[in-house]
Coordinates of C-alpha atoms and ligand atoms in Angstrom, one line a residue:
X1 CA 0.0 0.0 0.0
X2 CA 1.4 3.4 -1.0
X3 CA 1.1 6.6 0.9
X4 CA -0.6 8.4 -2.0
X5 CA -3.3 7.4 -4.5
X6 CA -2.1 6.7 -8.1
X7 CA -1.5 9.8 -10.2
X8 CA -3.9 9.4 -13.2
X9 CA -4.2 11.5 -16.3
X10 CA -6.6 14.4 -16.3
X11 CA -8.4 14.6 -19.6
X12 CA -11.5 16.5 -20.5
X13 CA -12.2 17.2 -16.8
X14 CA -12.0 13.6 -15.7
X15 CA -9.2 11.5 -14.0
X16 CA -8.5 8.6 -16.3
X17 CA -6.3 5.5 -16.2
X18 CA -3.8 5.2 -19.0
X19 CA -4.8 3.1 -21.9
X20 CA -1.5 1.3 -21.6
X21 CA -2.4 0.0 -18.2
X22 CA 1.1 0.8 -17.1
X23 CA 2.4 2.7 -14.1
X24 CA 5.8 4.1 -12.9
X25 CA 7.1 4.5 -9.3
X26 CA 7.4 7.8 -7.6
X27 CA 10.4 7.6 -5.3
X28 CA 11.2 9.9 -2.4
X29 CA 14.9 10.9 -3.0
X30 CA 15.4 11.5 0.8
X31 CA 14.9 7.9 1.8
X32 CA 14.0 5.7 -1.2
X33 CA 10.4 5.2 -0.2
X34 CA 8.0 4.6 -3.1
X35 CA 5.3 7.3 -2.4
X36 CA 3.0 6.1 -5.1
X37 CA 2.7 5.5 -8.9
X38 CA 2.0 7.6 -12.0
X39 CA 0.3 6.7 -15.2
X40 CA 2.9 5.6 -17.8
X41 CA 0.8 6.8 -20.7
X42 CA 1.1 6.2 -24.4
X43 CA 0.3 8.2 -27.6
X44 CA -3.4 7.2 -27.4
X45 CA -3.8 9.0 -24.1
X46 CA -2.1 12.0 -25.6
X47 CA -4.5 11.9 -28.6
X48 CA -7.5 12.0 -26.2
X49 CA -6.0 14.9 -24.3
X50 CA -5.4 16.9 -27.5
X51 CA -8.9 16.2 -28.7
X52 CA -10.4 17.4 -25.4
X53 CA -8.2 20.5 -25.5
X54 CA -9.2 21.4 -29.0
X55 CA -12.9 21.1 -28.2
X56 CA -12.6 23.1 -25.0
X57 CA -10.5 25.8 -26.6
X58 CA -13.2 26.6 -29.1
X59 CA -15.4 27.8 -26.3
X60 CA -12.7 29.1 -23.9
X61 CA -11.3 31.6 -26.4
X62 CA -14.8 33.2 -26.5
X63 CA -15.0 33.7 -22.7
X64 CA -14.1 37.3 -22.0
X65 CA -10.6 37.5 -20.7
X66 CA -11.7 39.2 -17.4
X67 CA -13.9 36.2 -16.8
X68 CA -11.1 33.8 -17.6
X69 CA -9.0 35.7 -15.0
X70 CA -11.5 35.0 -12.3
X71 CA -10.5 31.4 -12.4
X72 CA -6.8 32.4 -12.0
X73 CA -7.7 34.5 -9.0
X74 CA -9.4 31.5 -7.4
X75 CA -6.3 29.4 -8.3
X76 CA -4.2 31.9 -6.3
X77 CA -6.6 31.6 -3.3
X78 CA -6.7 27.8 -3.3
X79 CA -2.9 27.5 -3.7
X80 CA -2.6 29.8 -0.7
X81 CA -4.9 27.6 1.3
X82 CA -2.9 24.5 0.3
X83 CA 0.5 26.1 0.4
X84 CA 2.0 24.0 3.3
X85 CA 0.5 20.7 2.2
X86 CA 1.7 21.1 -1.4
X87 CA 5.1 22.2 -0.2
X88 CA 5.5 19.1 1.9
X89 CA 4.5 16.9 -1.0
X90 CA 6.9 18.7 -3.3
X91 CA 9.7 18.2 -0.8
X92 CA 8.9 14.5 -0.5
X93 CA 9.0 13.8 -4.2
X94 CA 11.9 16.0 -5.3
X95 CA 13.9 16.7 -2.2
X96 CA 14.3 20.5 -1.9
X97 CA 14.2 21.8 1.7
X98 CA 10.8 22.7 3.0
X99 CA 11.4 26.5 3.2
X100 CA 12.4 26.5 -0.5
X101 CA 9.3 24.3 -1.4
X102 CA 7.1 26.9 0.3
X103 CA 8.8 29.6 -1.7
X104 CA 8.2 27.7 -4.9
X105 CA 4.4 27.4 -4.2
X106 CA 4.4 31.1 -3.4
X107 CA 5.9 31.7 -6.8
X108 CA 2.9 29.9 -8.4
X109 CA 0.5 32.1 -6.2
X110 CA 2.3 35.2 -7.3
X111 CA 2.1 34.2 -11.0
X112 CA -1.6 33.4 -10.7
X113 CA -2.3 36.9 -9.2
X114 CA -0.1 38.6 -11.8
X115 CA -1.6 36.7 -14.8
X116 CA -5.2 37.3 -13.4
X117 CA -4.4 41.0 -13.9
X118 CA -3.7 40.2 -17.5
X119 CA -7.4 39.4 -17.9
X120 CA -8.0 43.2 -17.8
X121 CA -4.9 44.1 -19.9
X122 CA -3.7 41.8 -22.7
X123 CA -2.9 45.1 -24.3
X124 CA -2.7 45.5 -28.1
X125 CA -2.0 48.7 -30.0
X126 CA -4.1 51.2 -31.8
X127 CA -2.3 53.4 -34.2
X128 CA -3.3 56.0 -36.9
X129 CA -3.8 54.7 -40.4
X130 CA -2.0 56.5 -43.2
X131 CA -5.4 56.8 -45.0
X132 CA -8.5 58.9 -44.1
X133 CA -11.5 57.3 -42.5
X134 CA -9.6 54.1 -41.7
X135 CA -8.9 52.6 -38.3
X136 CA -5.8 50.4 -37.5
X137 CA -5.1 48.2 -34.5
X138 CA -3.4 45.0 -33.4
X139 CA -4.9 42.6 -30.9
X140 CA -3.5 39.5 -29.1
X141 CA -5.4 36.3 -29.9
X142 CA -4.7 32.8 -28.5
X143 CA -2.6 30.4 -30.5
X144 CA -4.8 27.4 -29.8
X145 CA -3.5 24.3 -27.9
X146 CA -0.3 24.7 -26.0
X147 CA 1.9 21.7 -25.1
X148 CA 3.8 22.1 -21.9
X149 CA 6.8 19.9 -21.0
X150 CA 8.3 20.6 -17.6
X151 CA 11.2 19.3 -15.4
X152 CA 11.2 18.1 -11.8
X153 CA 13.4 20.8 -10.2
X154 CA 10.6 23.4 -10.0
X155 CA 7.5 21.2 -10.5
X156 CA 4.9 23.8 -9.7
X157 CA 6.6 27.1 -10.4
X158 CA 7.6 26.3 -14.0
X159 CA 4.2 24.8 -14.7
X160 CA 2.6 28.0 -13.4
X161 CA 4.9 30.2 -15.5
X162 CA 3.6 28.4 -18.6
X163 CA 0.0 27.3 -17.9
X164 CA -1.3 30.5 -16.3
X165 CA -0.4 32.9 -19.2
X166 CA -1.5 30.3 -21.7
X167 CA -4.9 29.9 -20.1
X168 CA -5.6 33.6 -19.4
X169 CA -4.8 34.3 -23.0
X170 CA -7.5 31.9 -24.2
X171 CA -5.5 28.8 -25.0
X172 CA -6.1 25.2 -23.9
X173 CA -3.2 23.2 -22.5
X174 CA -1.8 19.7 -22.6
X175 CA 0.8 19.3 -20.0
X176 CA 3.4 16.5 -19.6
X177 CA 5.0 16.9 -16.2
X178 CA 8.3 15.3 -15.3
X179 CA 8.0 11.7 -14.2
X180 CA 9.7 12.4 -10.8
X181 CA 7.1 14.9 -9.6
X182 CA 3.6 13.7 -10.4
X183 CA 2.0 14.4 -7.0
X184 CA 2.8 18.1 -7.2
X185 CA 1.4 18.2 -10.8
X186 CA -1.7 16.5 -9.6
X187 CA -2.2 18.9 -6.7
X188 CA -1.9 21.8 -9.2
X189 CA -4.5 20.3 -11.5
X190 CA -6.8 19.7 -8.5
X191 CA -6.5 23.4 -7.7
X192 CA -7.4 24.4 -11.3
X193 CA -10.4 22.0 -11.2
X194 CA -11.7 23.4 -7.9
X195 CA -11.2 26.9 -9.2
X196 CA -13.7 26.2 -11.8
X197 CA -11.6 25.9 -15.0
X198 CA -13.9 24.4 -17.6
X199 CA -13.3 20.7 -18.5
X200 CA -10.7 20.3 -21.2
X201 CA -8.9 23.6 -20.9
X202 CA -6.1 22.0 -18.9
X203 CA -5.2 18.3 -19.5
X204 CA -2.4 16.3 -18.0
X205 CA -0.8 13.3 -19.5
X206 CA 1.8 11.6 -17.3
X207 CA 4.4 9.5 -19.1
X208 CA 8.0 9.1 -20.3
X209 CA 9.5 12.1 -22.2
X210 CA 10.6 9.9 -25.1
X211 CA 7.1 8.6 -25.5
X212 CA 4.5 11.2 -24.5
X213 CA 6.7 14.2 -24.8
X214 CA 8.0 13.0 -28.2
X215 CA 4.4 12.4 -29.4
X216 CA 3.6 16.0 -28.5
X217 CA 6.3 17.2 -30.9
X218 CA 4.6 15.5 -33.8
X219 CA 0.9 15.9 -32.9
X220 CA -0.9 18.1 -35.4
X221 CA -3.4 19.3 -32.8
X222 CA -0.7 21.0 -30.7
X223 CA 0.4 24.5 -31.9
X224 CA 3.0 25.6 -29.4
X225 CA 5.6 23.7 -27.3
X226 CA 6.8 25.3 -24.2
X227 CA 9.7 23.4 -22.6
X228 CA 12.1 23.7 -19.7
X229 CA 14.9 21.2 -19.1
X230 CA 18.2 20.1 -20.5
X231 CA 19.9 21.6 -23.5
X232 CA 20.2 18.2 -25.2
X233 CA 16.4 17.5 -24.9
X234 CA 15.6 21.1 -25.9
X235 CA 17.7 20.9 -29.0
X236 CA 15.9 17.7 -30.0
X237 CA 12.5 19.3 -29.3
X238 CA 13.5 22.4 -31.4
X239 CA 14.4 20.2 -34.4
X240 CA 11.4 17.9 -34.3
X241 CA 8.7 20.5 -33.4
X242 CA 10.3 23.0 -35.6
X243 CA 10.1 20.7 -38.6
X244 CA 6.3 20.5 -37.9
X245 CA 6.2 24.3 -37.9
X246 CA 5.2 24.5 -34.2
X247 CA 6.2 27.5 -32.2
X248 CA 8.8 26.4 -29.7
X249 CA 9.8 28.2 -26.5
X250 CA 12.9 26.7 -24.7
X251 CA 14.4 27.3 -21.3
X252 CA 17.5 25.1 -20.9
X253 CA 20.7 24.8 -19.0
X254 CA 23.0 27.2 -17.2
X255 CA 26.6 27.5 -16.0
X256 CA 26.1 30.6 -13.9
X257 CA 28.9 32.5 -12.2
X258 CA 29.2 34.9 -9.3
X259 CA 32.0 37.4 -9.8
X260 CA 33.6 38.8 -6.7
X261 CA 35.8 41.8 -7.2
X262 CA 38.4 42.8 -4.6
X263 CA 36.4 45.7 -3.3
X264 CA 33.3 43.6 -2.6
X265 CA 31.6 43.0 0.8
X266 CA 33.0 39.5 1.1
X267 CA 30.6 38.4 3.9
X268 CA 27.6 39.4 1.8
X269 CA 29.2 37.6 -1.2
X270 CA 29.7 34.4 0.9
X271 CA 26.0 34.5 2.0
X272 CA 24.9 34.7 -1.7
X273 CA 27.3 32.0 -2.9
X274 CA 26.0 29.6 -0.3
X275 CA 22.4 30.2 -1.2
X276 CA 23.0 30.2 -5.0
X277 CA 25.4 27.2 -5.1
X278 CA 23.8 24.8 -2.6
X279 CA 20.1 25.8 -2.6
X280 CA 18.0 23.0 -4.1
X281 CA 21.3 21.0 -3.9
X282 CA 22.6 23.0 -6.9
X283 CA 19.8 21.7 -9.1
X284 CA 18.4 25.0 -10.3
X285 CA 19.0 26.2 -13.8
X286 CA 20.1 29.5 -12.2
X287 CA 22.4 27.8 -9.6
X288 CA 25.9 29.3 -9.2
X289 CA 28.4 26.6 -10.1
X290 CA 31.3 29.0 -10.7
X291 CA 32.8 31.8 -8.6
X292 CA 35.1 34.2 -10.4
X293 CA 37.2 36.1 -7.8
X294 CA 39.8 38.7 -8.2
X295 CA 43.1 37.0 -7.2
X296 CA 43.9 39.4 -4.3
X297 CA 40.6 38.5 -2.6
X298 CA 40.7 34.8 -3.3
X299 CA 42.3 33.7 0.0
X300 CA 40.0 35.9 2.1
X301 CA 36.9 34.7 0.3
X302 CA 37.9 31.0 0.6
X303 CA 38.7 31.4 4.3
X304 CA 35.2 32.7 4.9
X305 CA 33.5 30.3 2.5
X306 CA 34.9 26.9 3.4
X307 CA 33.7 26.7 7.1
X308 CA 30.3 27.9 6.0
X309 CA 30.1 25.1 3.4
X310 CA 31.3 22.5 5.9
X311 CA 28.6 23.7 8.4
X312 CA 25.7 23.1 5.9
X313 CA 23.4 20.4 7.3
X314 CA 22.6 17.8 4.7
X315 CA 19.5 15.6 5.2
X316 CA 15.8 15.1 4.6
X317 CA 14.3 18.4 3.4
X318 CA 11.3 18.0 5.6
X319 CA 13.5 18.6 8.7
X320 CA 13.5 22.4 9.1
X321 CA 17.1 22.4 10.4
X322 CA 18.4 20.9 7.1
X323 CA 20.0 23.3 4.6
X324 CA 20.7 20.9 1.7
X325 CA 18.4 18.0 0.7
X326 CA 19.1 15.0 -1.5
X327 CA 19.6 15.1 -5.3
X328 CA 16.9 13.8 -7.5
X329 CA 18.0 10.2 -8.0
X330 CA 20.8 7.7 -8.2
X331 CA 21.8 8.6 -11.8
X332 CA 22.1 12.3 -10.8
X333 CA 24.3 11.2 -7.9
X334 CA 26.5 9.2 -10.3
X335 CA 26.7 12.1 -12.8
X336 CA 27.8 14.5 -10.0
X337 CA 30.4 12.1 -8.8
X338 CA 31.8 11.5 -12.3
X339 CA 32.3 15.2 -12.7
X340 CA 34.0 15.5 -9.3
X341 CA 36.5 12.7 -10.3
X342 CA 37.0 14.5 -13.7
X343 CA 37.7 17.7 -11.9
X344 CA 40.4 16.0 -9.8
X345 CA 41.9 14.4 -12.9
X346 CA 41.9 17.8 -14.6
X347 CA 44.0 19.1 -11.8
X348 CA 41.5 21.2 -9.8
X349 CA 42.0 21.3 -6.0
X350 CA 39.2 19.6 -4.1
X351 CA 38.9 21.7 -0.9
X352 CA 35.8 20.0 0.6
X353 CA 33.1 17.5 -0.1
X354 CA 33.6 15.4 -3.2
X355 CA 31.8 12.3 -2.0
X356 CA 28.4 10.6 -1.6
X357 CA 27.1 10.8 2.0
X358 CA 26.0 7.5 3.4
X359 CA 26.2 8.0 7.2
X360 CA 23.2 6.6 9.1
X361 CA 19.8 7.4 7.5
X362 CA 21.5 9.2 4.6
X363 CA 22.4 5.8 3.2
X364 CA 18.8 5.3 2.1
X365 CA 18.7 8.5 0.0
X366 CA 20.7 10.3 -2.7
X367 CA 22.9 12.7 -0.8
X368 CA 26.1 14.4 -2.0
X369 CA 28.4 16.5 0.2
X370 CA 28.5 20.2 -0.6
X371 CA 31.7 20.5 -2.7
X372 CA 34.2 23.2 -3.5
X373 CA 37.0 23.1 -6.1
X374 CA 39.7 25.8 -6.3
X375 CA 42.4 26.3 -8.8
X376 CA 39.9 25.7 -11.6
X377 CA 40.8 26.9 -15.1
X378 CA 38.1 28.2 -17.3
X379 CA 38.7 25.6 -20.0
X380 CA 38.2 22.6 -17.6
X381 CA 35.1 20.6 -18.2
X382 CA 33.9 21.1 -14.7
X383 CA 34.0 24.9 -15.4
X384 CA 32.1 24.5 -18.8
X385 CA 29.5 21.8 -18.4
X386 CA 26.2 21.8 -16.3
X387 CA 26.8 19.4 -13.3
X388 CA 23.4 20.1 -11.7
X389 CA 24.5 19.3 -8.1
X390 CA 26.1 20.9 -5.1
X391 CA 29.5 21.5 -6.7
X392 CA 31.2 24.9 -6.9
X393 CA 34.3 25.8 -9.0
X394 CA 36.3 28.8 -7.8
X395 CA 38.5 30.5 -10.4
X396 CA 40.9 33.4 -9.8
X397 CA 41.3 36.2 -12.3
X398 CA 43.6 39.2 -12.5
X399 CA 41.2 41.9 -13.7
X400 CA 37.6 43.0 -14.1
X401 CA 37.9 42.5 -17.9
X402 CA 39.1 39.0 -17.4
X403 CA 36.2 38.2 -15.1
X404 CA 33.7 39.3 -17.7
X405 CA 35.6 37.2 -20.3
X406 CA 35.5 34.1 -18.1
X407 CA 31.8 34.6 -17.2
X408 CA 31.0 34.8 -20.9
X409 CA 33.3 32.0 -22.0
X410 CA 30.7 29.2 -21.6
X411 CA 28.1 28.0 -24.0
X412 CA 25.2 29.0 -21.7
X413 CA 23.9 32.4 -20.8
X414 CA 21.2 32.3 -18.1
X415 CA 22.2 34.2 -15.0
X416 CA 25.3 36.2 -13.8
X417 CA 26.1 38.1 -10.7
X418 CA 28.7 40.6 -9.6
X419 CA 29.7 41.8 -6.2
X420 CA 31.5 45.2 -6.1
X421 CA 31.0 48.7 -4.7
X422 CA 32.3 50.3 -7.8
X423 CA 29.4 51.9 -9.7
X424 CA 31.3 52.2 -12.9
X425 CA 32.1 48.6 -13.0
X426 CA 28.5 47.7 -12.1
X427 CA 27.2 49.5 -15.2
X428 CA 29.9 48.0 -17.4
X429 CA 29.0 44.5 -16.1
X430 CA 25.3 45.2 -16.7
X431 CA 26.2 46.0 -20.3
X432 CA 28.8 43.3 -21.0
X433 CA 27.6 40.1 -19.1
X434 CA 26.0 38.2 -21.9
X435 CA 23.3 36.5 -19.9
X436 CA 19.5 36.9 -19.8
X437 CA 19.6 37.8 -16.1
X438 CA 22.1 39.9 -14.2
X439 CA 22.2 40.4 -10.5
X440 CA 24.3 43.1 -8.8
X441 CA 25.3 42.4 -5.2
X442 CA 23.0 39.4 -5.0
X443 CA 23.4 35.7 -6.0
X444 CA 22.4 34.2 -9.3
X445 CA 19.0 32.9 -8.1
X446 CA 15.8 34.6 -7.0
X447 CA 13.9 35.6 -10.1
X448 CA 10.7 37.5 -9.6
X449 CA 7.7 36.5 -11.6
X450 CA 6.8 39.8 -13.2
X451 CA 10.1 40.1 -15.0
X452 CA 11.2 38.1 -18.1
X453 CA 13.0 34.9 -17.3
X454 CA 15.4 33.2 -19.7
X455 CA 18.8 33.2 -21.3
X456 CA 21.0 33.6 -24.3
X457 CA 23.1 31.2 -26.3
X458 CA 22.5 27.5 -25.5
X459 CA 20.2 28.4 -22.6
X460 CA 17.3 29.5 -24.8
X461 CA 15.9 30.2 -28.2
X462 CA 15.0 33.8 -27.8
X463 CA 11.7 33.4 -25.9
X464 CA 11.1 34.3 -22.3
X465 CA 9.0 32.8 -19.5
X466 CA 7.4 35.1 -16.9
X467 CA 6.4 38.7 -17.0
X468 CA 4.8 40.3 -20.0
X469 CA 7.2 38.5 -22.3
X470 CA 5.4 35.2 -21.6
X471 CA 2.4 36.5 -23.5
X472 CA 4.4 36.6 -26.7
X473 CA 4.8 32.9 -26.5
X474 CA 1.1 32.1 -26.0
X475 CA -0.5 34.7 -28.3
X476 CA -0.6 35.6 -32.0
X477 CA -0.7 39.2 -33.1
X478 CA -3.7 39.9 -35.3
X479 CA -3.7 43.2 -37.2
X480 CA -7.1 44.6 -38.1
X481 CA -7.8 47.5 -40.5
X482 CA -11.3 48.9 -40.6
X483 CA -12.0 51.2 -43.6
X484 CA -15.1 53.3 -43.1
X485 CA -14.6 55.6 -46.1
X486 CA -17.0 53.7 -48.3
X487 CA -14.5 53.6 -51.2
X488 CA -11.4 51.5 -52.2
X489 CA -8.3 53.1 -50.6
X490 CA -4.9 51.8 -51.6
X491 CA -2.2 52.1 -49.0
X492 CA 1.2 53.4 -50.3
X493 CA -0.4 54.3 -53.7
X494 CA -3.4 56.6 -53.3
X495 CA -1.7 58.9 -50.7
X496 CA 1.7 59.2 -52.5
Ligands
NDP501 P1 15.2 16.5 -19.5 O1 15.5 17.7 -20.3 O2 15.5 15.2 -20.3 O3 13.7 16.5 -19.0 C1 12.8 17.6 -19.0 C2 11.4 17.2 -19.5 O4 11.5 16.8 -20.8 C3 10.9 16.0 -18.7 O5 9.5 16.2 -18.6 C4 11.2 14.9 -19.7 O6 10.4 13.7 -19.5 C5 10.9 15.5 -21.0 N1 11.6 14.8 -22.1 C6 12.6 14.0 -22.1 N2 12.8 13.5 -23.4 C7 11.9 14.1 -24.2 C8 11.6 14.0 -25.6 N3 12.3 13.2 -26.4 N4 10.6 14.7 -26.1 C9 9.9 15.5 -25.3 N5 10.1 15.6 -24.0 C10 11.1 14.9 -23.4 O7 16.0 16.6 -18.2 P2 16.3 15.4 -17.1 O8 15.2 15.6 -16.0 O9 16.5 14.1 -17.7 O10 17.7 15.9 -16.4 C11 18.9 15.7 -17.1 C12 19.8 16.9 -17.0 O11 19.1 18.1 -17.5 C13 20.1 17.4 -15.5 O12 21.1 16.7 -14.9 C14 20.4 18.9 -15.7 O13 21.7 19.0 -16.1 C15 19.5 19.2 -16.9 N6 18.2 19.9 -16.4 C16 18.2 21.3 -16.4 C17 17.1 21.9 -15.9 C18 17.0 23.4 -15.9 O14 16.2 23.9 -15.1 N7 17.8 24.0 -16.7 C19 15.9 21.2 -15.4 C20 16.0 19.7 -15.5 C21 17.2 19.2 -16.0 P3 10.7 12.6 -18.3 O15 12.0 13.0 -17.6 O16 9.5 12.6 -17.4 O17 10.9 11.3 -19.0

């Protein structure tokens, strides 16, 4: 008997068993307990979901946007009522510490409130026509059916970034959550259902990425794919969905750095490094996995940083005294450890951590010791590739210019941070750091929902989640001309 009921698909407003009859296990990374099972669906289940979405969208697009927004407002209220319970579930199935899990649910609440406001905005433009007795405007219209594919590291926040703007704009959604976090996905769907979202506007199909996700890329009934996850999977999605002329929005990996200049407040920088590098066990796309420090401040920074890293408490995220939870699964643990061995082989100095933790109850979960490397060269693989774990690479540089070069010298471009008291360098850094997000005197994490979120280079493909920018992914511009002159008027010709 499992602790939770099976996570079934939600199609056309009803919970449905998968046509495959197959299920996968949902494992708590803190202790290996099987919490429950999720529907291991197939393409037929996806077909049903897309059909339900298309039917529902035909009516939903005609509901006035301020009415659509009322559902979002109720979503915010219901999430607030269930905040602690959903946060606990989230911690149990993906491992982040409970305080962060609460913060993540809050992010979904904030997004629901913000996007509810869009119900009375969704601004278009009116502009004068070049001809007399003629009116010109552009309006946002829904794209149709949006396919959402999400990862496990922010199972409700990322789903909220994508589903809420899609729905308020008049689209219907088919969502494939990550297989590691089905309970959080189910809770979010229950909230939408209780909030009164009409049947079929949001559908969830659980399943394997290469099966259900892959089928979404080819399904003619899906117009947009919005994805967050690894760059490798994102590249695959872009090529397949692009070949089918779907709009594709991708948020992918990061190799984010915190630059600490010699004039910085080092204690503040250390606080930020700890939070950015080891929060969510380093499994955030915005996690800091590199510190670039001016050589003259390196020793002082490391002297402050190391005892703080060694004092971090690792354990089950449900324990409020714990700072760092487990990583998501055994394969993640093995990947992190491979990178650490590689770092040692490449000649970096392992200052602390660098091993799986198996003492006492930790043996049953997937725990890795918070790790610091120093003496890292920018061309080492540990300084270039996304490790997605609690591993930090410290690199010394000789100038501000070199720091910027090292920051930019990776294939990713999500988040960057700089600590300095020099206002001139702050503004140069704001200009020259080639990432989608820049923080000054703060770590690399902590995005707020009303600003665009996303990155450059291999992190993204030019779109943004969050803020007003999200609406560009989920709406088409429709340009409308109304000629009330009563005669044929030819633009560019009759008036020139
Ligand atoms: P993936 O990118 O493979 O998974 C993200 C989502 O995509 C999941 O829902 C997954 O399904 C789905 N998916 C997988 N294959 C396909 C496909 N062929 N077509 C459509 N959808 C697909 O990441 P992983 O979870 O496997 O993690 C691997 C690595 O990716 C991590 O170690 C980390 O480096 C990086 N990553 C980065 C994230 C970020 O925020 N930048 C988030 C997550 C991972 P499912 O997994 O359920 O089968």
